[in-house]
Amino acid sequence: MIVALYAHASPDRQRENEPFASNQISRMRALCEAQGFSVATEYIETEDTDTEHHTPMFKKMISEATEETVPYDAIIVSSCSGPFQHEVTYAIYKHHLGKHGVDLIDVDQRSLDETFSVKILRLVLSSYEAPLKNDHILRDWVLDK
């Protein structure tokens, strides 16, 4: 499997704990080695904005992952990293990326399987999308695209 890695460390956190982003990347690389994944690219976010969904590397990663020709099969993230700190946000992006054939894997989970709450949230999101027949509401309200 070809993957991308995403790490986010706010400037405040970097000052407190210098190797925060590099520790995330190290854990992700170890997972890749253990699972036999090939790393295509790394997105390392150091900018701090009012919302973590508007950081340049995050927007670039989501944009590239939703193009017609996707350069990787999955994005590996850390649940302690930026926009993926909250399970709801993680589930929304996992659902959105999954529609483009890209999986979202949390390096901090004990297994690569989804947690029960993420599965339930994805089911709820799917049930809301089904009658709409397009995803403009999800895209406009939640993903800010």
PDB file of N, CA and C in Angstrom, residues 3-109:
ATOM      1  N   VAL A   3       1.271   5.148   0.911  1.00  0.00           N
ATOM      2  CA  VAL A   3       0.649   6.027   1.899  1.00  0.00           C
ATOM      3  C   VAL A   3       1.309   7.402   1.932  1.00  0.00           C
ATOM      4  N   ALA A   4       0.574   8.344   2.517  1.00  0.00           N
ATOM      5  CA  ALA A   4       1.100   9.668   2.848  1.00  0.00           C
ATOM      6  C   ALA A   4       1.064   9.785   4.370  1.00  0.00           C
ATOM      7  N   LEU A   5       1.974  10.552   4.926  1.00  0.00           N
ATOM      8  CA  LEU A   5       2.014  10.776   6.366  1.00  0.00           C
ATOM      9  C   LEU A   5       1.668  12.232   6.649  1.00  0.00           C
ATOM     10  N   TYR A   6       0.859  12.467   7.702  1.00  0.00           N
ATOM     11  CA  TYR A   6       0.507  13.833   8.083  1.00  0.00           C
ATOM     12  C   TYR A   6       0.781  14.032   9.568  1.00  0.00           C
ATOM     13  N   ALA A   7       1.599  15.020   9.884  1.00  0.00           N
ATOM     14  CA  ALA A   7       1.888  15.373  11.276  1.00  0.00           C
ATOM     15  C   ALA A   7       1.633  16.865  11.451  1.00  0.00           C
ATOM     16  N   HIS A   8       1.080  17.219  12.590  1.00  0.00           N
ATOM     17  CA  HIS A   8       0.783  18.620  12.884  1.00  0.00           C
ATOM     18  C   HIS A   8       1.275  18.942  14.286  1.00  0.00           C
ATOM     19  N   ALA A   9       2.009  20.017  14.403  1.00  0.00           N
ATOM     20  CA  ALA A   9       2.439  20.500  15.716  1.00  0.00           C
ATOM     21  C   ALA A   9       2.333  22.011  15.709  1.00  0.00           C
ATOM     22  N   SER A  10       1.540  22.534  16.619  1.00  0.00           N
ATOM     23  CA  SER A  10       1.411  23.983  16.690  1.00  0.00           C
ATOM     24  C   SER A  10       2.726  24.573  17.181  1.00  0.00           C
ATOM     25  N   PRO A  11       3.001  25.835  16.841  1.00  0.00           N
ATOM     26  CA  PRO A  11       4.243  26.467  17.310  1.00  0.00           C
ATOM     27  C   PRO A  11       4.396  26.426  18.830  1.00  0.00           C
ATOM     28  N   ASP A  12       3.298  26.583  19.575  1.00  0.00           N
ATOM     29  CA  ASP A  12       3.380  26.527  21.041  1.00  0.00           C
ATOM     30  C   ASP A  12       3.854  25.160  21.507  1.00  0.00           C
ATOM     31  N   ARG A  13       3.293  24.129  20.910  1.00  0.00           N
ATOM     32  CA  ARG A  13       3.666  22.775  21.296  1.00  0.00           C
ATOM     33  C   ARG A  13       5.100  22.474  20.879  1.00  0.00           C
ATOM     34  N   GLN A  14       5.521  22.996  19.744  1.00  0.00           N
ATOM     35  CA  GLN A  14       6.897  22.786  19.298  1.00  0.00           C
ATOM     36  C   GLN A  14       7.879  23.424  20.280  1.00  0.00           C
ATOM     37  N   ARG A  15       7.525  24.609  20.804  1.00  0.00           N
ATOM     38  CA  ARG A  15       8.410  25.268  21.769  1.00  0.00           C
ATOM     39  C   ARG A  15       8.518  24.450  23.059  1.00  0.00           C
ATOM     40  N   GLU A  16       7.378  23.871  23.489  1.00  0.00           N
ATOM     41  CA  GLU A  16       7.372  23.084  24.716  1.00  0.00           C
ATOM     42  C   GLU A  16       8.094  21.756  24.540  1.00  0.00           C
ATOM     43  N   ASN A  17       7.902  21.150  23.391  1.00  0.00           N
ATOM     44  CA  ASN A  17       8.420  19.799  23.153  1.00  0.00           C
ATOM     45  C   ASN A  17       8.975  19.749  21.738  1.00  0.00           C
ATOM     46  N   GLU A  18      10.209  20.097  21.581  1.00  0.00           N
ATOM     47  CA  GLU A  18      10.850  20.289  20.272  1.00  0.00           C
ATOM     48  C   GLU A  18      10.579  19.184  19.258  1.00  0.00           C
ATOM     49  N   PRO A  19      10.708  17.905  19.635  1.00  0.00           N
ATOM     50  CA  PRO A  19      10.575  16.870  18.603  1.00  0.00           C
ATOM     51  C   PRO A  19       9.155  16.348  18.398  1.00  0.00           C
ATOM     52  N   PHE A  20       8.116  17.103  18.777  1.00  0.00           N
ATOM     53  CA  PHE A  20       6.740  16.600  18.721  1.00  0.00           C
ATOM     54  C   PHE A  20       6.364  16.068  17.340  1.00  0.00           C
ATOM     55  N   ALA A  21       6.520  16.867  16.282  1.00  0.00           N
ATOM     56  CA  ALA A  21       6.154  16.418  14.932  1.00  0.00           C
ATOM     57  C   ALA A  21       7.049  15.272  14.474  1.00  0.00           C
ATOM     58  N   SER A  22       8.323  15.347  14.778  1.00  0.00           N
ATOM     59  CA  SER A  22       9.222  14.267  14.349  1.00  0.00           C
ATOM     60  C   SER A  22       8.910  12.963  15.076  1.00  0.00           C
ATOM     61  N   ASN A  23       8.426  13.033  16.321  1.00  0.00           N
ATOM     62  CA  ASN A  23       8.004  11.821  17.031  1.00  0.00           C
ATOM     63  C   ASN A  23       6.798  11.188  16.345  1.00  0.00           C
ATOM     64  N   GLN A  24       5.865  12.031  15.897  1.00  0.00           N
ATOM     65  CA  GLN A  24       4.704  11.507  15.172  1.00  0.00           C
ATOM     66  C   GLN A  24       5.158  10.797  13.900  1.00  0.00           C
ATOM     67  N   ILE A  25       6.018  11.453  13.134  1.00  0.00           N
ATOM     68  CA  ILE A  25       6.510  10.881  11.872  1.00  0.00           C
ATOM     69  C   ILE A  25       7.263   9.576  12.140  1.00  0.00           C
ATOM     70  N   SER A  26       8.066   9.535  13.193  1.00  0.00           N
ATOM     71  CA  SER A  26       8.811   8.313  13.530  1.00  0.00           C
ATOM     72  C   SER A  26       7.867   7.150  13.814  1.00  0.00           C
ATOM     73  N   ARG A  27       6.802   7.405  14.583  1.00  0.00           N
ATOM     74  CA  ARG A  27       5.820   6.352  14.876  1.00  0.00           C
ATOM     75  C   ARG A  27       5.120   5.899  13.601  1.00  0.00           C
ATOM     76  N   MET A  28       4.815   6.847  12.711  1.00  0.00           N
ATOM     77  CA  MET A  28       4.149   6.506  11.453  1.00  0.00           C
ATOM     78  C   MET A  28       5.066   5.671  10.559  1.00  0.00           C
ATOM     79  N   ARG A  29       6.332   6.052  10.495  1.00  0.00           N
ATOM     80  CA  ARG A  29       7.291   5.282   9.687  1.00  0.00           C
ATOM     81  C   ARG A  29       7.448   3.863  10.234  1.00  0.00           C
ATOM     82  N   ALA A  30       7.448   3.726  11.553  1.00  0.00           N
ATOM     83  CA  ALA A  30       7.551   2.394  12.166  1.00  0.00           C
ATOM     84  C   ALA A  30       6.338   1.540  11.789  1.00  0.00           C
ATOM     85  N   LEU A  31       5.147   2.142  11.806  1.00  0.00           N
ATOM     86  CA  LEU A  31       3.939   1.424  11.386  1.00  0.00           C
ATOM     87  C   LEU A  31       4.057   0.994   9.928  1.00  0.00           C
ATOM     88  N   CYS A  32       4.528   1.897   9.084  1.00  0.00           N
ATOM     89  CA  CYS A  32       4.686   1.590   7.655  1.00  0.00           C
ATOM     90  C   CYS A  32       5.645   0.422   7.453  1.00  0.00           C
ATOM     91  N   GLU A  33       6.746   0.453   8.177  1.00  0.00           N
ATOM     92  CA  GLU A  33       7.729  -0.628   8.055  1.00  0.00           C
ATOM     93  C   GLU A  33       7.126  -1.955   8.510  1.00  0.00           C
ATOM     94  N   ALA A  34       6.404  -1.925   9.631  1.00  0.00           N
ATOM     95  CA  ALA A  34       5.801  -3.149  10.169  1.00  0.00           C
ATOM     96  C   ALA A  34       4.719  -3.711   9.244  1.00  0.00           C
ATOM     97  N   GLN A  35       3.983  -2.826   8.574  1.00  0.00           N
ATOM     98  CA  GLN A  35       2.880  -3.253   7.711  1.00  0.00           C
ATOM     99  C   GLN A  35       3.298  -3.422   6.253  1.00  0.00           C
ATOM    100  N   GLY A  36       4.515  -3.028   5.911  1.00  0.00           N
ATOM    101  CA  GLY A  36       4.978  -3.130   4.529  1.00  0.00           C
ATOM    102  C   GLY A  36       4.440  -2.032   3.627  1.00  0.00           C
ATOM    103  N   PHE A  37       4.085  -0.882   4.223  1.00  0.00           N
ATOM    104  CA  PHE A  37       3.578   0.250   3.447  1.00  0.00           C
ATOM    105  C   PHE A  37       4.742   1.033   2.853  1.00  0.00           C
ATOM    106  N   SER A  38       4.516   1.646   1.705  1.00  0.00           N
ATOM    107  CA  SER A  38       5.507   2.505   1.054  1.00  0.00           C
ATOM    108  C   SER A  38       5.065   3.959   1.207  1.00  0.00           C
ATOM    109  N   VAL A  39       5.949   4.818   1.699  1.00  0.00           N
ATOM    110  CA  VAL A  39       5.609   6.225   1.933  1.00  0.00           C
ATOM    111  C   VAL A  39       5.854   7.037   0.664  1.00  0.00           C
ATOM    112  N   ALA A  40       4.779   7.639   0.141  1.00  0.00           N
ATOM    113  CA  ALA A  40       4.873   8.463  -1.068  1.00  0.00           C
ATOM    114  C   ALA A  40       5.265   9.895  -0.733  1.00  0.00           C
ATOM    115  N   THR A  41       4.689  10.432   0.340  1.00  0.00           N
ATOM    116  CA  THR A  41       4.952  11.826   0.703  1.00  0.00           C
ATOM    117  C   THR A  41       4.660  12.043   2.181  1.00  0.00           C
ATOM    118  N   GLU A  42       5.231  13.116   2.723  1.00  0.00           N
ATOM    119  CA  GLU A  42       4.991  13.505   4.107  1.00  0.00           C
ATOM    120  C   GLU A  42       4.507  14.945   4.134  1.00  0.00           C
ATOM    121  N   TYR A  43       3.444  15.175   4.868  1.00  0.00           N
ATOM    122  CA  TYR A  43       2.926  16.524   5.086  1.00  0.00           C
ATOM    123  C   TYR A  43       3.204  16.857   6.546  1.00  0.00           C
ATOM    124  N   ILE A  44       4.098  17.807   6.784  1.00  0.00           N
ATOM    125  CA  ILE A  44       4.433  18.191   8.154  1.00  0.00           C
ATOM    126  C   ILE A  44       4.003  19.634   8.351  1.00  0.00           C
ATOM    127  N   GLU A  45       3.008  19.804   9.196  1.00  0.00           N
ATOM    128  CA  GLU A  45       2.379  21.105   9.424  1.00  0.00           C
ATOM    129  C   GLU A  45       2.973  21.752  10.659  1.00  0.00           C
ATOM    130  N   THR A  46       3.445  22.986  10.501  1.00  0.00           N
ATOM    131  CA  THR A  46       3.964  23.714  11.656  1.00  0.00           C
ATOM    132  C   THR A  46       3.237  25.034  11.868  1.00  0.00           C
ATOM    133  N   GLU A  47       2.363  25.400  10.953  1.00  0.00           N
ATOM    134  CA  GLU A  47       1.641  26.667  11.096  1.00  0.00           C
ATOM    135  C   GLU A  47       0.480  26.521  12.053  1.00  0.00           C
ATOM    136  N   ASP A  48       0.175  27.604  12.743  1.00  0.00           N
ATOM    137  CA  ASP A  48      -0.945  27.639  13.664  1.00  0.00           C
ATOM    138  C   ASP A  48      -1.958  28.640  13.125  1.00  0.00           C
ATOM    139  N   THR A  49      -3.198  28.209  12.991  1.00  0.00           N
ATOM    140  CA  THR A  49      -4.253  29.107  12.529  1.00  0.00           C
ATOM    141  C   THR A  49      -5.418  29.017  13.490  1.00  0.00           C
ATOM    142  N   ASP A  50      -6.451  29.819  13.237  1.00  0.00           N
ATOM    143  CA  ASP A  50      -7.615  29.797  14.116  1.00  0.00           C
ATOM    144  C   ASP A  50      -8.304  28.432  14.110  1.00  0.00           C
ATOM    145  N   THR A  51      -8.299  27.763  12.981  1.00  0.00           N
ATOM    146  CA  THR A  51      -8.794  26.388  12.922  1.00  0.00           C
ATOM    147  C   THR A  51      -7.774  25.555  12.176  1.00  0.00           C
ATOM    148  N   GLU A  52      -7.549  24.361  12.671  1.00  0.00           N
ATOM    149  CA  GLU A  52      -6.515  23.512  12.093  1.00  0.00           C
ATOM    150  C   GLU A  52      -6.868  23.006  10.702  1.00  0.00           C
ATOM    151  N   HIS A  53      -8.132  23.156  10.290  1.00  0.00           N
ATOM    152  CA  HIS A  53      -8.549  22.706   8.962  1.00  0.00           C
ATOM    153  C   HIS A  53      -8.115  23.693   7.882  1.00  0.00           C
ATOM    154  N   HIS A  54      -7.616  24.844   8.260  1.00  0.00           N
ATOM    155  CA  HIS A  54      -7.235  25.861   7.284  1.00  0.00           C
ATOM    156  C   HIS A  54      -5.724  26.011   7.141  1.00  0.00           C
ATOM    157  N   THR A  55      -4.959  25.102   7.688  1.00  0.00           N
ATOM    158  CA  THR A  55      -3.515  25.176   7.555  1.00  0.00           C
ATOM    159  C   THR A  55      -3.109  24.761   6.143  1.00  0.00           C
ATOM    160  N   PRO A  56      -2.058  25.358   5.613  1.00  0.00           N
ATOM    161  CA  PRO A  56      -1.679  25.120   4.210  1.00  0.00           C
ATOM    162  C   PRO A  56      -1.403  23.659   3.861  1.00  0.00           C
ATOM    163  N   MET A  57      -0.644  22.957   4.684  1.00  0.00           N
ATOM    164  CA  MET A  57      -0.317  21.566   4.357  1.00  0.00           C
ATOM    165  C   MET A  57      -1.547  20.669   4.444  1.00  0.00           C
ATOM    166  N   PHE A  58      -2.425  20.942   5.408  1.00  0.00           N
ATOM    167  CA  PHE A  58      -3.645  20.145   5.536  1.00  0.00           C
ATOM    168  C   PHE A  58      -4.521  20.323   4.300  1.00  0.00           C
ATOM    169  N   LYS A  59      -4.707  21.571   3.876  1.00  0.00           N
ATOM    170  CA  LYS A  59      -5.525  21.830   2.682  1.00  0.00           C
ATOM    171  C   LYS A  59      -4.901  21.187   1.448  1.00  0.00           C
ATOM    172  N   LYS A  60      -3.578  21.256   1.334  1.00  0.00           N
ATOM    173  CA  LYS A  60      -2.889  20.641   0.199  1.00  0.00           C
ATOM    174  C   LYS A  60      -3.096  19.124   0.206  1.00  0.00           C
ATOM    175  N   MET A  61      -2.964  18.510   1.379  1.00  0.00           N
ATOM    176  CA  MET A  61      -3.125  17.068   1.496  1.00  0.00           C
ATOM    177  C   MET A  61      -4.535  16.632   1.102  1.00  0.00           C
ATOM    178  N   ILE A  62      -5.555  17.307   1.625  1.00  0.00           N
ATOM    179  CA  ILE A  62      -6.944  16.951   1.302  1.00  0.00           C
ATOM    180  C   ILE A  62      -7.208  17.170  -0.180  1.00  0.00           C
ATOM    181  N   SER A  63      -6.696  18.255  -0.733  1.00  0.00           N
ATOM    182  CA  SER A  63      -6.875  18.539  -2.157  1.00  0.00           C
ATOM    183  C   SER A  63      -6.255  17.441  -3.020  1.00  0.00           C
ATOM    184  N   GLU A  64      -5.024  17.059  -2.714  1.00  0.00           N
ATOM    185  CA  GLU A  64      -4.349  16.017  -3.497  1.00  0.00           C
ATOM    186  C   GLU A  64      -5.028  14.661  -3.328  1.00  0.00           C
ATOM    187  N   ALA A  65      -5.540  14.390  -2.136  1.00  0.00           N
ATOM    188  CA  ALA A  65      -6.183  13.099  -1.870  1.00  0.00           C
ATOM    189  C   ALA A  65      -7.537  12.971  -2.556  1.00  0.00           C
ATOM    190  N   THR A  66      -8.114  14.088  -2.971  1.00  0.00           N
ATOM    191  CA  THR A  66      -9.433  14.035  -3.605  1.00  0.00           C
ATOM    192  C   THR A  66      -9.375  14.345  -5.095  1.00  0.00           C
ATOM    193  N   GLU A  67      -8.164  14.392  -5.665  1.00  0.00           N
ATOM    194  CA  GLU A  67      -8.029  14.588  -7.108  1.00  0.00           C
ATOM    195  C   GLU A  67      -8.448  13.317  -7.836  1.00  0.00           C
ATOM    196  N   GLU A  68      -8.642  13.440  -9.141  1.00  0.00           N
ATOM    197  CA  GLU A  68      -9.051  12.279  -9.925  1.00  0.00           C
ATOM    198  C   GLU A  68      -7.998  11.176  -9.884  1.00  0.00           C
ATOM    199  N   THR A  69      -6.735  11.550  -9.986  1.00  0.00           N
ATOM    200  CA  THR A  69      -5.642  10.585  -9.875  1.00  0.00           C
ATOM    201  C   THR A  69      -4.984  10.775  -8.512  1.00  0.00           C
ATOM    202  N   VAL A  70      -5.277   9.876  -7.597  1.00  0.00           N
ATOM    203  CA  VAL A  70      -4.775   9.990  -6.226  1.00  0.00           C
ATOM    204  C   VAL A  70      -3.381   9.360  -6.135  1.00  0.00           C
ATOM    205  N   PRO A  71      -2.417  10.074  -5.552  1.00  0.00           N
ATOM    206  CA  PRO A  71      -1.039   9.568  -5.513  1.00  0.00           C
ATOM    207  C   PRO A  71      -0.767   8.507  -4.438  1.00  0.00           C
ATOM    208  N   TYR A  72      -1.766   8.197  -3.601  1.00  0.00           N
ATOM    209  CA  TYR A  72      -1.560   7.208  -2.540  1.00  0.00           C
ATOM    210  C   TYR A  72      -2.893   6.556  -2.179  1.00  0.00           C
ATOM    211  N   ASP A  73      -2.795   5.434  -1.462  1.00  0.00           N
ATOM    212  CA  ASP A  73      -3.978   4.657  -1.080  1.00  0.00           C
ATOM    213  C   ASP A  73      -4.529   5.052   0.286  1.00  0.00           C
ATOM    214  N   ALA A  74      -3.689   5.629   1.122  1.00  0.00           N
ATOM    215  CA  ALA A  74      -4.103   5.964   2.482  1.00  0.00           C
ATOM    216  C   ALA A  74      -3.266   7.118   3.015  1.00  0.00           C
ATOM    217  N   ILE A  75      -3.833   7.790   4.007  1.00  0.00           N
ATOM    218  CA  ILE A  75      -3.119   8.830   4.748  1.00  0.00           C
ATOM    219  C   ILE A  75      -3.019   8.334   6.185  1.00  0.00           C
ATOM    220  N   ILE A  76      -1.815   8.357   6.718  1.00  0.00           N
ATOM    221  CA  ILE A  76      -1.608   7.951   8.107  1.00  0.00           C
ATOM    222  C   ILE A  76      -1.460   9.212   8.944  1.00  0.00           C
ATOM    223  N   VAL A  77      -2.258   9.291  10.019  1.00  0.00           N
ATOM    224  CA  VAL A  77      -2.277  10.463  10.892  1.00  0.00           C
ATOM    225  C   VAL A  77      -2.090  10.011  12.335  1.00  0.00           C
ATOM    226  N   SER A  78      -1.923  10.984  13.206  1.00  0.00           N
ATOM    227  CA  SER A  78      -1.866  10.733  14.641  1.00  0.00           C
ATOM    228  C   SER A  78      -3.080  11.398  15.272  1.00  0.00           C
ATOM    229  N   SER A  79      -3.777  10.675  16.144  1.00  0.00           N
ATOM    230  CA  SER A  79      -4.966  11.260  16.765  1.00  0.00           C
ATOM    231  C   SER A  79      -4.615  12.425  17.680  1.00  0.00           C
ATOM    232  N   CYS A  80      -3.346  12.580  18.029  1.00  0.00           N
ATOM    233  CA  CYS A  80      -2.951  13.736  18.840  1.00  0.00           C
ATOM    234  C   CYS A  80      -2.518  14.883  17.929  1.00  0.00           C
ATOM    235  N   SER A  81      -2.767  14.740  16.627  1.00  0.00           N
ATOM    236  CA  SER A  81      -2.273  15.698  15.649  1.00  0.00           C
ATOM    237  C   SER A  81      -3.392  16.548  15.063  1.00  0.00           C
ATOM    238  N   GLY A  82      -3.348  17.834  15.352  1.00  0.00           N
ATOM    239  CA  GLY A  82      -4.206  18.811  14.695  1.00  0.00           C
ATOM    240  C   GLY A  82      -5.662  18.419  14.573  1.00  0.00           C
ATOM    241  N   PRO A  83      -6.184  18.400  13.334  1.00  0.00           N
ATOM    242  CA  PRO A  83      -7.610  18.197  13.121  1.00  0.00           C
ATOM    243  C   PRO A  83      -8.100  16.800  13.472  1.00  0.00           C
ATOM    244  N   PHE A  84      -7.222  15.868  13.731  1.00  0.00           N
ATOM    245  CA  PHE A  84      -7.650  14.506  14.014  1.00  0.00           C
ATOM    246  C   PHE A  84      -7.711  14.203  15.504  1.00  0.00           C
ATOM    247  N   GLN A  85      -7.649  15.242  16.342  1.00  0.00           N
ATOM    248  CA  GLN A  85      -7.734  15.061  17.787  1.00  0.00           C
ATOM    249  C   GLN A  85      -9.126  14.610  18.206  1.00  0.00           C
ATOM    250  N   HIS A  86     -10.133  14.998  17.457  1.00  0.00           N
ATOM    251  CA  HIS A  86     -11.517  14.689  17.808  1.00  0.00           C
ATOM    252  C   HIS A  86     -12.036  13.574  16.914  1.00  0.00           C
ATOM    253  N   GLU A  87     -12.656  12.579  17.515  1.00  0.00           N
ATOM    254  CA  GLU A  87     -13.098  11.407  16.771  1.00  0.00           C
ATOM    255  C   GLU A  87     -14.139  11.756  15.713  1.00  0.00           C
ATOM    256  N   VAL A  88     -14.978  12.744  15.992  1.00  0.00           N
ATOM    257  CA  VAL A  88     -15.986  13.137  15.006  1.00  0.00           C
ATOM    258  C   VAL A  88     -15.314  13.687  13.749  1.00  0.00           C
ATOM    259  N   THR A  89     -14.344  14.574  13.923  1.00  0.00           N
ATOM    260  CA  THR A  89     -13.630  15.133  12.773  1.00  0.00           C
ATOM    261  C   THR A  89     -12.893  14.035  12.023  1.00  0.00           C
ATOM    262  N   TYR A  90     -12.269  13.138  12.760  1.00  0.00           N
ATOM    263  CA  TYR A  90     -11.572  12.006  12.143  1.00  0.00           C
ATOM    264  C   TYR A  90     -12.551  11.188  11.294  1.00  0.00           C
ATOM    265  N   ALA A  91     -13.725  10.892  11.845  1.00  0.00           N
ATOM    266  CA  ALA A  91     -14.717  10.087  11.121  1.00  0.00           C
ATOM    267  C   ALA A  91     -15.231  10.804   9.879  1.00  0.00           C
ATOM    268  N   ILE A  92     -15.423  12.114   9.977  1.00  0.00           N
ATOM    269  CA  ILE A  92     -15.901  12.878   8.814  1.00  0.00           C
ATOM    270  C   ILE A  92     -14.871  12.824   7.691  1.00  0.00           C
ATOM    271  N   TYR A  93     -13.610  13.050   8.023  1.00  0.00           N
ATOM    272  CA  TYR A  93     -12.578  12.998   6.982  1.00  0.00           C
ATOM    273  C   TYR A  93     -12.367  11.576   6.468  1.00  0.00           C
ATOM    274  N   LYS A  94     -12.471  10.585   7.332  1.00  0.00           N
ATOM    275  CA  LYS A  94     -12.344   9.188   6.894  1.00  0.00           C
ATOM    276  C   LYS A  94     -13.448   8.867   5.889  1.00  0.00           C
ATOM    277  N   HIS A  95     -14.647   9.317   6.170  1.00  0.00           N
ATOM    278  CA  HIS A  95     -15.783   9.107   5.273  1.00  0.00           C
ATOM    279  C   HIS A  95     -15.568   9.839   3.946  1.00  0.00           C
ATOM    280  N   HIS A  96     -15.189  11.101   4.024  1.00  0.00           N
ATOM    281  CA  HIS A  96     -14.988  11.923   2.820  1.00  0.00           C
ATOM    282  C   HIS A  96     -13.863  11.357   1.950  1.00  0.00           C
ATOM    283  N   LEU A  97     -12.733  11.039   2.544  1.00  0.00           N
ATOM    284  CA  LEU A  97     -11.606  10.500   1.782  1.00  0.00           C
ATOM    285  C   LEU A  97     -11.931   9.119   1.217  1.00  0.00           C
ATOM    286  N   GLY A  98     -12.683   8.330   1.972  1.00  0.00           N
ATOM    287  CA  GLY A  98     -13.072   7.000   1.518  1.00  0.00           C
ATOM    288  C   GLY A  98     -13.876   7.038   0.231  1.00  0.00           C
ATOM    289  N   LYS A  99     -14.649   8.087   0.046  1.00  0.00           N
ATOM    290  CA  LYS A  99     -15.420   8.236  -1.196  1.00  0.00           C
ATOM    291  C   LYS A  99     -14.503   8.475  -2.388  1.00  0.00           C
ATOM    292  N   HIS A 100     -13.261   8.841  -2.130  1.00  0.00           N
ATOM    293  CA  HIS A 100     -12.271   9.057  -3.190  1.00  0.00           C
ATOM    294  C   HIS A 100     -11.264   7.906  -3.241  1.00  0.00           C
ATOM    295  N   GLY A 101     -11.544   6.844  -2.501  1.00  0.00           N
ATOM    296  CA  GLY A 101     -10.674   5.673  -2.521  1.00  0.00           C
ATOM    297  C   GLY A 101      -9.441   5.780  -1.648  1.00  0.00           C
ATOM    298  N   VAL A 102      -9.431   6.740  -0.734  1.00  0.00           N
ATOM    299  CA  VAL A 102      -8.278   6.938   0.153  1.00  0.00           C
ATOM    300  C   VAL A 102      -8.698   6.596   1.583  1.00  0.00           C
ATOM    301  N   ASP A 103      -7.952   5.720   2.218  1.00  0.00           N
ATOM    302  CA  ASP A 103      -8.235   5.351   3.600  1.00  0.00           C
ATOM    303  C   ASP A 103      -7.524   6.328   4.536  1.00  0.00           C
ATOM    304  N   LEU A 104      -8.044   6.463   5.743  1.00  0.00           N
ATOM    305  CA  LEU A 104      -7.431   7.300   6.774  1.00  0.00           C
ATOM    306  C   LEU A 104      -7.094   6.378   7.937  1.00  0.00           C
ATOM    307  N   ILE A 105      -5.826   6.297   8.285  1.00  0.00           N
ATOM    308  CA  ILE A 105      -5.357   5.369   9.311  1.00  0.00           C
ATOM    309  C   ILE A 105      -4.760   6.168  10.460  1.00  0.00           C
ATOM    310  N   ASP A 106      -5.209   5.860  11.678  1.00  0.00           N
ATOM    311  CA  ASP A 106      -4.706   6.530  12.878  1.00  0.00           C
ATOM    312  C   ASP A 106      -3.602   5.676  13.496  1.00  0.00           C
ATOM    313  N   VAL A 107      -2.378   6.193  13.509  1.00  0.00           N
ATOM    314  CA  VAL A 107      -1.233   5.449  14.042  1.00  0.00           C
ATOM    315  C   VAL A 107      -1.385   5.179  15.538  1.00  0.00           C
ATOM    316  N   ASP A 108      -2.210   5.952  16.230  1.00  0.00           N
ATOM    317  CA  ASP A 108      -2.359   5.806  17.669  1.00  0.00           C
ATOM    318  C   ASP A 108      -3.379   4.747  18.071  1.00  0.00           C
ATOM    319  N   GLN A 109      -4.152   4.227  17.111  1.00  0.00           N
ATOM    320  CA  GLN A 109      -5.084   3.152  17.439  1.00  0.00           C
ATOM    321  C   GLN A 109      -4.305   1.861  17.632  1.00  0.00           C
TER     322      GLN A 109
END
